[in-house]
Short mmCIF file of N, CA and C and ligand atoms in Angstrom, two decimals:
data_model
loop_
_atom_site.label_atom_id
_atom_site.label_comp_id
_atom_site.label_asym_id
_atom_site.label_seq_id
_atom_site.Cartn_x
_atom_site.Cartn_y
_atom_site.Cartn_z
N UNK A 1 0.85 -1.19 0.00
CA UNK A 1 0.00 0.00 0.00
C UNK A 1 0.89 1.25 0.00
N UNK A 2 0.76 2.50 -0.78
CA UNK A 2 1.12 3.71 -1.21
C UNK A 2 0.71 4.26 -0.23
N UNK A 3 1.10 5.53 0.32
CA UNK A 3 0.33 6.22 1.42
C UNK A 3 1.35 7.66 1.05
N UNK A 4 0.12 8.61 1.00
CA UNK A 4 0.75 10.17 0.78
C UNK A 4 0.91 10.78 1.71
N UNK A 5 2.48 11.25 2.02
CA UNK A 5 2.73 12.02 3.39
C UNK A 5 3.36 12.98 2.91
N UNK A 6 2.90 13.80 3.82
CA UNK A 6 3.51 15.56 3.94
C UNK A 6 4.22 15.90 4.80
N UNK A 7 5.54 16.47 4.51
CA UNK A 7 5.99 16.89 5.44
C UNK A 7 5.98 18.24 6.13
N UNK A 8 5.89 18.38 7.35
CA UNK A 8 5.33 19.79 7.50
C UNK A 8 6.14 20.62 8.12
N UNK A 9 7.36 19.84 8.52
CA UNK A 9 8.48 20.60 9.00
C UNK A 9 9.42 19.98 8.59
N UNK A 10 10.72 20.52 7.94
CA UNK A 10 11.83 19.79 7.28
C UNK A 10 12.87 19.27 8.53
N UNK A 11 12.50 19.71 9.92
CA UNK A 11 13.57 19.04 10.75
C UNK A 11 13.10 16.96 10.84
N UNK A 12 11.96 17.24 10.41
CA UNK A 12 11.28 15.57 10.59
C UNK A 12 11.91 14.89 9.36
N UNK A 13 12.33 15.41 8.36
CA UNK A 13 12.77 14.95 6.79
C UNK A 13 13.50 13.69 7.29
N UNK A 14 14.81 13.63 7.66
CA UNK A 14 15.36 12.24 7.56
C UNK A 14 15.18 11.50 8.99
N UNK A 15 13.55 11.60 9.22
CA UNK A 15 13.43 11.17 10.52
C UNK A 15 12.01 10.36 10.36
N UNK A 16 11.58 10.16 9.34
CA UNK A 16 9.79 9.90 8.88
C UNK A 16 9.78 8.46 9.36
N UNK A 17 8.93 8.44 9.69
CA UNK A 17 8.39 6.54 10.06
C UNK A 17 9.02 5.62 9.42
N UNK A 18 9.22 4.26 9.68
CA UNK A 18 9.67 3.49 9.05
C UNK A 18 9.61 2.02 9.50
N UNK A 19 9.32 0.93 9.39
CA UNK A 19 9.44 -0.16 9.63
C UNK A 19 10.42 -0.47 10.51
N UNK A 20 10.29 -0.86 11.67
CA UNK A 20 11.52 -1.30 12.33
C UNK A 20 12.39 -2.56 11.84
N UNK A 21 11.41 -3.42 11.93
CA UNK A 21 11.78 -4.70 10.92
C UNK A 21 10.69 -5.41 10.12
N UNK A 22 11.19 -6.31 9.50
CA UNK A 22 10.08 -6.73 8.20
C UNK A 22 8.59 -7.02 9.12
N UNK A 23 9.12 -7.55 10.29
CA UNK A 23 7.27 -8.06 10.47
C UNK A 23 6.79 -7.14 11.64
N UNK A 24 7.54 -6.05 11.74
CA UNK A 24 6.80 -4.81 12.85
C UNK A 24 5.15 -4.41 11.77
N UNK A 25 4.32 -4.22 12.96
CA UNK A 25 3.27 -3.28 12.49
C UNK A 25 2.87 -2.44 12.55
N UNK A 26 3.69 -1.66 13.77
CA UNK A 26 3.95 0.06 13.70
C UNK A 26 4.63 0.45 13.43
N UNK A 27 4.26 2.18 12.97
CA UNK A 27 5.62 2.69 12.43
C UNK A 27 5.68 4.04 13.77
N UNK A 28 6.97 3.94 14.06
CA UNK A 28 7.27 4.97 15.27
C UNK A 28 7.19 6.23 15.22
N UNK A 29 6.09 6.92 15.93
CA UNK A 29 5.51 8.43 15.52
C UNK A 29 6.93 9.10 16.71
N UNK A 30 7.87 9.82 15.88
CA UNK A 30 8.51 11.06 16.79
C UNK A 30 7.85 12.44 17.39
N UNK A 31 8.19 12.83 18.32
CA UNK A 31 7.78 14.29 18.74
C UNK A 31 8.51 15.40 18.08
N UNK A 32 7.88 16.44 17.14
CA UNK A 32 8.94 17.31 16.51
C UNK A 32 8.24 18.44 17.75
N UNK A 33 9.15 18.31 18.79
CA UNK A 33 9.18 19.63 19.54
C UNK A 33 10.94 20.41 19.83
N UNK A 34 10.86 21.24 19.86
CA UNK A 34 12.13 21.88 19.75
C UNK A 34 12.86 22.45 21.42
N UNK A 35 12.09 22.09 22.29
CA UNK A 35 13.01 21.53 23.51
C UNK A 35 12.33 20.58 24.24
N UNK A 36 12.62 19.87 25.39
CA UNK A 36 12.28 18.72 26.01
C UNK A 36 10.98 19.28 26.39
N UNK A 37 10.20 18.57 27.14
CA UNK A 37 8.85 18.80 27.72
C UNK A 37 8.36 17.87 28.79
N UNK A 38 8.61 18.03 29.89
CA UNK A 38 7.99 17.79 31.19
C UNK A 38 7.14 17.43 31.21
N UNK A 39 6.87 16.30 31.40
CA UNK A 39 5.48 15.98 31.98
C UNK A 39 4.76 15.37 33.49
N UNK A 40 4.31 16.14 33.77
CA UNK A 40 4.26 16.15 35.19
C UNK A 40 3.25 14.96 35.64
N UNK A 41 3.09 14.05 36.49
CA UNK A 41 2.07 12.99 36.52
C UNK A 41 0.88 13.32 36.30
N UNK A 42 -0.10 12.93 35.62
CA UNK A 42 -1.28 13.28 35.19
C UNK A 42 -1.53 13.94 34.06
N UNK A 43 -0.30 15.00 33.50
CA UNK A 43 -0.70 15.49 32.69
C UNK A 43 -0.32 14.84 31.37
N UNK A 44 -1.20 16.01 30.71
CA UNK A 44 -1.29 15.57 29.16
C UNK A 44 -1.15 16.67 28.48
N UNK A 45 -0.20 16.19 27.28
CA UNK A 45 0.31 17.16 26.30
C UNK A 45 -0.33 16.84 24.91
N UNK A 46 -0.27 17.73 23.98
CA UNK A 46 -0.70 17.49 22.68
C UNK A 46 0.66 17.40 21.72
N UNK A 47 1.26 16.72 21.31
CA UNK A 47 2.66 16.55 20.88
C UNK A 47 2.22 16.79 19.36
N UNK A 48 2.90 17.57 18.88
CA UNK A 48 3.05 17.85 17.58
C UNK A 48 4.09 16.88 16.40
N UNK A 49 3.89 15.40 15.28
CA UNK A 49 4.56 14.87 14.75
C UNK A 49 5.33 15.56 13.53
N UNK A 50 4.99 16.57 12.75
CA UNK A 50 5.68 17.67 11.61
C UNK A 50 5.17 17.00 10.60
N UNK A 51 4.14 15.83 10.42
CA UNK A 51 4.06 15.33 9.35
C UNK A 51 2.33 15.04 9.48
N UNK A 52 2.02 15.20 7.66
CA UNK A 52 0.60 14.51 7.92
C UNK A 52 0.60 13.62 6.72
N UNK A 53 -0.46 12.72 6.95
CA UNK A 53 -0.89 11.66 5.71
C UNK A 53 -2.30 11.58 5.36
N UNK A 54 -2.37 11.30 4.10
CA UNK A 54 -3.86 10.71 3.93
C UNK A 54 -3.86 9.64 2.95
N UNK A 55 -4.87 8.87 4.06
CA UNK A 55 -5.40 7.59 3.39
C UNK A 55 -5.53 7.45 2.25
N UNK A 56 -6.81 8.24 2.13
CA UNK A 56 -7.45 8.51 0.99
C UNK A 56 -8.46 7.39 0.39
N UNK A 57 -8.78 6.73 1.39
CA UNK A 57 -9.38 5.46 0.94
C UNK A 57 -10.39 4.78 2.37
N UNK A 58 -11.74 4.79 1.90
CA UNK A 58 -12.28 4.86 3.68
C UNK A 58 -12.44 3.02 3.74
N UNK A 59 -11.57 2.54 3.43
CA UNK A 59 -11.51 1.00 3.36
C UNK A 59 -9.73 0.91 4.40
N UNK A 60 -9.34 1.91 5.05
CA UNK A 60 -8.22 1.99 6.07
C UNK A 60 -8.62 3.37 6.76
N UNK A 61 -7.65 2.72 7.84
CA UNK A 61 -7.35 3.77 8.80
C UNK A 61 -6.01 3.81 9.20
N UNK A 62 -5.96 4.92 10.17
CA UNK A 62 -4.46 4.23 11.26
C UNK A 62 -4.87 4.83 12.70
N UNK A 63 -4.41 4.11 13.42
CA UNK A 63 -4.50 4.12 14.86
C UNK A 63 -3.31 4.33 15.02
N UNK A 64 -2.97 5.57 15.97
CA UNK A 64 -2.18 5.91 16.68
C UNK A 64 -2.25 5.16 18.47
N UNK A 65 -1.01 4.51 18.62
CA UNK A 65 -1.37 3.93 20.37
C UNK A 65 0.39 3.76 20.64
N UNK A 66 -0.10 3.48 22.05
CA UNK A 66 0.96 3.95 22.84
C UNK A 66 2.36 2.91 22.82
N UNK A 67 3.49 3.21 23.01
CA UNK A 67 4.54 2.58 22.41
C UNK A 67 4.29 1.69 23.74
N UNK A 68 4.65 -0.16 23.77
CA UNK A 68 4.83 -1.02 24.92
C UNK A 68 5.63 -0.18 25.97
N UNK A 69 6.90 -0.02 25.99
CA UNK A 69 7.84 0.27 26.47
C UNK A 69 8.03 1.42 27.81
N UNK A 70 7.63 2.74 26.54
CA UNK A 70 7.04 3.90 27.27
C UNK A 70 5.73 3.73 28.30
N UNK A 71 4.85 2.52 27.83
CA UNK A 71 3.84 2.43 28.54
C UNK A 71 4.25 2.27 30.11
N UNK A 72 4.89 0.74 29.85
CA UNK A 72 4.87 -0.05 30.93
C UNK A 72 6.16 0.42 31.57
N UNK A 73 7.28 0.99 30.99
CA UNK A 73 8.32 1.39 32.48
C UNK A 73 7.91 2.79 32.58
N UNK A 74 7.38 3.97 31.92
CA UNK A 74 7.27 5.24 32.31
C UNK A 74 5.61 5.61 32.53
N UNK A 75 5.15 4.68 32.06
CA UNK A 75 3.55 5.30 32.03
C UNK A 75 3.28 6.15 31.37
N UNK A 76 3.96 6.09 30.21
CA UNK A 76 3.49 7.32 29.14
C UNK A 76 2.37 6.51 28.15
N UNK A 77 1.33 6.90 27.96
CA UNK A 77 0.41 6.39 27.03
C UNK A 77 -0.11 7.41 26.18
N UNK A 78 -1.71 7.36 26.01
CA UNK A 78 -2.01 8.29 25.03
C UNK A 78 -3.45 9.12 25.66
N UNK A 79 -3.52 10.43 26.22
CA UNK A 79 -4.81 11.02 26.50
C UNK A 79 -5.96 10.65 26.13
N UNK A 80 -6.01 10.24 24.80
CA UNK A 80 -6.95 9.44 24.20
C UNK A 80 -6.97 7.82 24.41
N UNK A 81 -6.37 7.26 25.04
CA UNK A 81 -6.52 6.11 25.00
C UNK A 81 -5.63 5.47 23.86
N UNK A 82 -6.69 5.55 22.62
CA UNK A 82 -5.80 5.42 20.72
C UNK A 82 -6.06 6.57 19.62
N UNK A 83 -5.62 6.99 19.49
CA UNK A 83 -6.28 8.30 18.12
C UNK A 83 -6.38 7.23 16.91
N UNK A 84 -7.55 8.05 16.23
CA UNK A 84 -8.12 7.16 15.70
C UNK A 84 -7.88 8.20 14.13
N UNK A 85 -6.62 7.62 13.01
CA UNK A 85 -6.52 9.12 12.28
C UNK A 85 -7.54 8.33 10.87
N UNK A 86 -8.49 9.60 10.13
CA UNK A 86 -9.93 8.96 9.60
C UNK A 86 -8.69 9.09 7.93
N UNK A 87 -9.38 8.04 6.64
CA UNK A 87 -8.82 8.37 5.99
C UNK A 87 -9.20 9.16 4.85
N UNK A 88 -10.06 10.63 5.48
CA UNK A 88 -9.76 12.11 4.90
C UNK A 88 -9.49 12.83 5.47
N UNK A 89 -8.75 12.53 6.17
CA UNK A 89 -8.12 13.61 7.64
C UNK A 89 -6.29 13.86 6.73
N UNK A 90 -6.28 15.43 6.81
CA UNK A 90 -5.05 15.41 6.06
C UNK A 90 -4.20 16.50 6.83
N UNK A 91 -4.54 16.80 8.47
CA UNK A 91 -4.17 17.87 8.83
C UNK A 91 -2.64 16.95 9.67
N UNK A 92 -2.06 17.37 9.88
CA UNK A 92 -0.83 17.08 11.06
C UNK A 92 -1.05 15.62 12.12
N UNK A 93 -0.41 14.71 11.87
CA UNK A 93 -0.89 13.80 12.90
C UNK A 93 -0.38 14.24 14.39
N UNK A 94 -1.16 14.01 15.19
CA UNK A 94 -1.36 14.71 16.59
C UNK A 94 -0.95 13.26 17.82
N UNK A 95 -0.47 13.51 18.60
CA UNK A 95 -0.17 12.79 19.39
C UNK A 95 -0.39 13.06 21.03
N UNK A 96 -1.64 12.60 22.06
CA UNK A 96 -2.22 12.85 23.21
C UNK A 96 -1.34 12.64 24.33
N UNK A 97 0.28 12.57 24.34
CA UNK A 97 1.11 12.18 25.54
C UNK A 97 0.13 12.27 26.87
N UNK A 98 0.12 11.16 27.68
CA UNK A 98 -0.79 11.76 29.18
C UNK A 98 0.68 10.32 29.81
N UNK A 99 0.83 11.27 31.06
CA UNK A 99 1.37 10.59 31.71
C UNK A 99 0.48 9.81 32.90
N UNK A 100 0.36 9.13 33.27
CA UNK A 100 -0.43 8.15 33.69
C UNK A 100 0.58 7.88 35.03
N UNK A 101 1.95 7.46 34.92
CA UNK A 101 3.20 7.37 36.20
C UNK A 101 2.86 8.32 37.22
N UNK A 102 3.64 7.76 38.04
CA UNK A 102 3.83 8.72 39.25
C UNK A 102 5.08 9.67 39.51
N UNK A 103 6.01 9.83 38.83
CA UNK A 103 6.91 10.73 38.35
C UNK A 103 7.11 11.56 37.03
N UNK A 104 7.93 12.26 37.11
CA UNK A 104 7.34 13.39 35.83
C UNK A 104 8.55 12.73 34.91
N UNK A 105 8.32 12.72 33.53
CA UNK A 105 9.08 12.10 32.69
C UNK A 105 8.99 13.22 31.39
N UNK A 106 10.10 13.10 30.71
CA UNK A 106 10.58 14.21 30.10
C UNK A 106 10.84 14.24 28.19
N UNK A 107 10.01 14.26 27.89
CA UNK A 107 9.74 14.01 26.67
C UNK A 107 10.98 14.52 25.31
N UNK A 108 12.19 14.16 25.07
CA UNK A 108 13.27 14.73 24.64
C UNK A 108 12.78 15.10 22.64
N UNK A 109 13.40 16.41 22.20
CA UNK A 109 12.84 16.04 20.97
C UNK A 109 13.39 15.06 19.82
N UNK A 110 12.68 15.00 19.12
CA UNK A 110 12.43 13.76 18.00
C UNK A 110 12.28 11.98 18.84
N UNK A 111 11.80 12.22 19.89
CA UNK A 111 11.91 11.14 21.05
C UNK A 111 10.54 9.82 19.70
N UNK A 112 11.24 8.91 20.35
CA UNK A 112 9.72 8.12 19.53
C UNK A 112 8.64 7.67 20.39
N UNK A 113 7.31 8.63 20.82
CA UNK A 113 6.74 8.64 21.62
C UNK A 113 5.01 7.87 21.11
N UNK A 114 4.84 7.24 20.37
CA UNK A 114 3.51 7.06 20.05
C UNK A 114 3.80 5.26 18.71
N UNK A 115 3.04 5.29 18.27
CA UNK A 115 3.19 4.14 17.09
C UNK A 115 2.15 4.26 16.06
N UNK A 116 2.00 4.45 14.74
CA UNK A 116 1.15 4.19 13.88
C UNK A 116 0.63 3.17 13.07
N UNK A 117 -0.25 2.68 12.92
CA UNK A 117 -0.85 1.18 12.34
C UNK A 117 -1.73 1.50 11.38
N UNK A 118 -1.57 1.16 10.35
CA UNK A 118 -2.31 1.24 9.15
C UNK A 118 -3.47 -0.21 8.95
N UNK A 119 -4.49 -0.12 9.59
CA UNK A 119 -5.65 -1.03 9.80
C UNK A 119 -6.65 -0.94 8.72
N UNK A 120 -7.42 -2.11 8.03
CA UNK A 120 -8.48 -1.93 7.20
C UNK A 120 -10.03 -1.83 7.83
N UNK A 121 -10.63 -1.19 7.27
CA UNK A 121 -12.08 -0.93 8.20
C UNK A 121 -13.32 -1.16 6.95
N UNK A 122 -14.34 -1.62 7.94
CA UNK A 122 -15.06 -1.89 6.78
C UNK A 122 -16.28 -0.69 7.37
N UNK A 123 -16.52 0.12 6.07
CA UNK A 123 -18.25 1.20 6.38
C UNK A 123 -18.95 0.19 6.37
N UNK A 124 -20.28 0.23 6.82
CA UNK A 124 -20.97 -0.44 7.50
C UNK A 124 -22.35 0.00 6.68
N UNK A 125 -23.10 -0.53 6.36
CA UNK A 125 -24.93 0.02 6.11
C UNK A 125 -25.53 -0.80 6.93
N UNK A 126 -26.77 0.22 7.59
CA UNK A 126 -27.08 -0.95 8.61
C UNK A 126 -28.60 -1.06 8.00
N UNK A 127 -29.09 -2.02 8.34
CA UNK A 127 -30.75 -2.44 8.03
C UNK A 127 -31.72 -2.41 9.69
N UNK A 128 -32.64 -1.85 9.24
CA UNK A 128 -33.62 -1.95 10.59
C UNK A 128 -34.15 -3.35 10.31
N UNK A 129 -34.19 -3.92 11.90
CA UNK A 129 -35.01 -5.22 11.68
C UNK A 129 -36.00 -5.33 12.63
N UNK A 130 -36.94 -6.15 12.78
CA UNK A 130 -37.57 -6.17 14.23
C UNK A 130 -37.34 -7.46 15.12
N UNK A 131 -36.42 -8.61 14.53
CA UNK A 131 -35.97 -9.54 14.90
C UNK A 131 -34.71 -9.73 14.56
N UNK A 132 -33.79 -10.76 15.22
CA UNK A 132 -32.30 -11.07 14.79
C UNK A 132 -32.53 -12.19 14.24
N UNK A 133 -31.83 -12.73 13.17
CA UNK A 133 -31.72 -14.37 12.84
C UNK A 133 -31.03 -15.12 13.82
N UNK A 134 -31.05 -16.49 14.32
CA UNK A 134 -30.30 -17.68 14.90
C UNK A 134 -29.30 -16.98 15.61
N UNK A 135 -28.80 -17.09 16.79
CA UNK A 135 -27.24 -17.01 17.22
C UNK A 135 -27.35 -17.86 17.96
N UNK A 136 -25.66 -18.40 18.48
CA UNK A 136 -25.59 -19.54 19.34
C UNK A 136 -25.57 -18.30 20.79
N UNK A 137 -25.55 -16.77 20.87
CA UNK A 137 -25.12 -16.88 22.12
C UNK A 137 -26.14 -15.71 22.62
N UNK A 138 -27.07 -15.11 21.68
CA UNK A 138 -28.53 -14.41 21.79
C UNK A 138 -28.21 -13.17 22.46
N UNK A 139 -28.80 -12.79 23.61
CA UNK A 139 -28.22 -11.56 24.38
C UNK A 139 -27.34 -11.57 25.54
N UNK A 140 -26.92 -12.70 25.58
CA UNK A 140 -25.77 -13.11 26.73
C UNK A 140 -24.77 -12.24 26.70
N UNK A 141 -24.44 -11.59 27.60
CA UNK A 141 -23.09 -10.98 27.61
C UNK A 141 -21.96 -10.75 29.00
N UNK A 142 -21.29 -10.21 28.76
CA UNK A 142 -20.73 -9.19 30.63
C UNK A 142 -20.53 -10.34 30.86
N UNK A 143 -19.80 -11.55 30.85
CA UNK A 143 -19.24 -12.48 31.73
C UNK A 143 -20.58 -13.62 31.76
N UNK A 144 -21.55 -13.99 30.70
CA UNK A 144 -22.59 -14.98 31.00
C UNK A 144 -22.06 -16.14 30.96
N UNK A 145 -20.79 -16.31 29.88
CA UNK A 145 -20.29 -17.83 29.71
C UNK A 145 -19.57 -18.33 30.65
N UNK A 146 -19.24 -17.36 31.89
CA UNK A 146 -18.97 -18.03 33.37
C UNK A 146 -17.66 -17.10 33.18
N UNK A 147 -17.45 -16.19 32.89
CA UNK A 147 -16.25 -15.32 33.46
C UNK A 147 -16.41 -14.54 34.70
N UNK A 148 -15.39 -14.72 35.07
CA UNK A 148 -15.41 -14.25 36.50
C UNK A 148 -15.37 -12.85 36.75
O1 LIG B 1 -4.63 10.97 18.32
C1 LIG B 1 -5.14 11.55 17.35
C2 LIG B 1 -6.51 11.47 17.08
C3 LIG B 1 -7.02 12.15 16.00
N1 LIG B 1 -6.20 12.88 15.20
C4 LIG B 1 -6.73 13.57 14.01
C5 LIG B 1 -7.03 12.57 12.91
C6 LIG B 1 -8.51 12.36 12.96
O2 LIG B 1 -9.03 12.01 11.70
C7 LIG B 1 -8.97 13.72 13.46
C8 LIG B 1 -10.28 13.69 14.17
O3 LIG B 1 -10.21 12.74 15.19
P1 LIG B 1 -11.53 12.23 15.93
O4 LIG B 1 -12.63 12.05 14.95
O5 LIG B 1 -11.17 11.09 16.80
O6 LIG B 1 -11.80 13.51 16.83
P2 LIG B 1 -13.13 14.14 17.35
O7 LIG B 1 -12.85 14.60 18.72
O8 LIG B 1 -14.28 13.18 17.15
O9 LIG B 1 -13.25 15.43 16.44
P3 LIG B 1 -13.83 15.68 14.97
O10 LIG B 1 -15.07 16.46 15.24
O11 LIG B 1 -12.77 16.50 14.30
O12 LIG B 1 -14.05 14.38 14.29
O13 LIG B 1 -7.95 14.19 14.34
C9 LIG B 1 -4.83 12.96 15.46
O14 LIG B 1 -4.05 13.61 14.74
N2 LIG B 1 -4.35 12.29 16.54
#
């Protein structure tokens, strides 16, 4: 798959996403901020990447989510949970840093703070019905099959 990216600041130029290795499925979103940035526990920053893309095709997306690493030793994740980038969205990809830790951790620039995934999605048409056809599991849900 082709994917059109812009660059929106030339300090990101020899710094753009890239495959880590053949069977990675993110590509590592950097912070183009131009000094470090503090983040104090709880808070949340809006990190600026210098680059945008578009899909261009509403049969993908990409999800932006939080790098393992950063998660689990610093507690850096994403304000949003996952950004969800649509594919006619062509403005700057945006990145929700929230520190979640209990110490303040320091966001250095061109740091690789986020991950991008290029996912297929299917639009949806829905039909009104006044009944469902057959299921094996009907309206069971929330733990019915004996989860604890
Ligand atoms: O982490 C993110 C999440 C979103 N976006 C961009 C791409 C996305 O297509 C657009 C809108 O995102 P979303 O639809 O999730 O935001 P919203 O709060 O529902 O606002 P909108 O009214 O713009 O749809 O913002 C980012 O750059 N980073």
């Amino acid at each position: 798959m082709h994917i059109d990216i812009k660059i929106l600041n030339e300090k990101i130029k020899d710094k753009l996403p890239a495959y880590a290795t053949s069977g990675s499925a993110g590509l590592d979103l950097r912070a183009l901020i131009d000094a470090p940035i503090v983040l104090e526990p709880s808070q949340t920053v809006l990190i600026p990447t210098g680059m945008a893309i578009h899909l261009n095709d509403p049969n993908y997306a990409a999800l932006i989510l939080p790098r393992s690493g950063l998660g689990h030793k610093h507690g850096i994740v994403l304000g949003n949970l996952v950004g969800l980038i649509d594919s006619d969205y062509q403005g700057e990809l945006m990145v929700s840093a929230w520190n979640r830790g209990q110490t303040t951790f320091t966001i250095e620039p061109f740091e690789r703070i986020a991950q991008l995934v290029i996912v297929p999605v299917v639009q949806a048409q829905f039909n009104i019905v006044d009944e469902f056809g057959e299921s094996n599991r009907g309206v069971g849900g929330f733990g019915s099959t004996g989860v604890k």
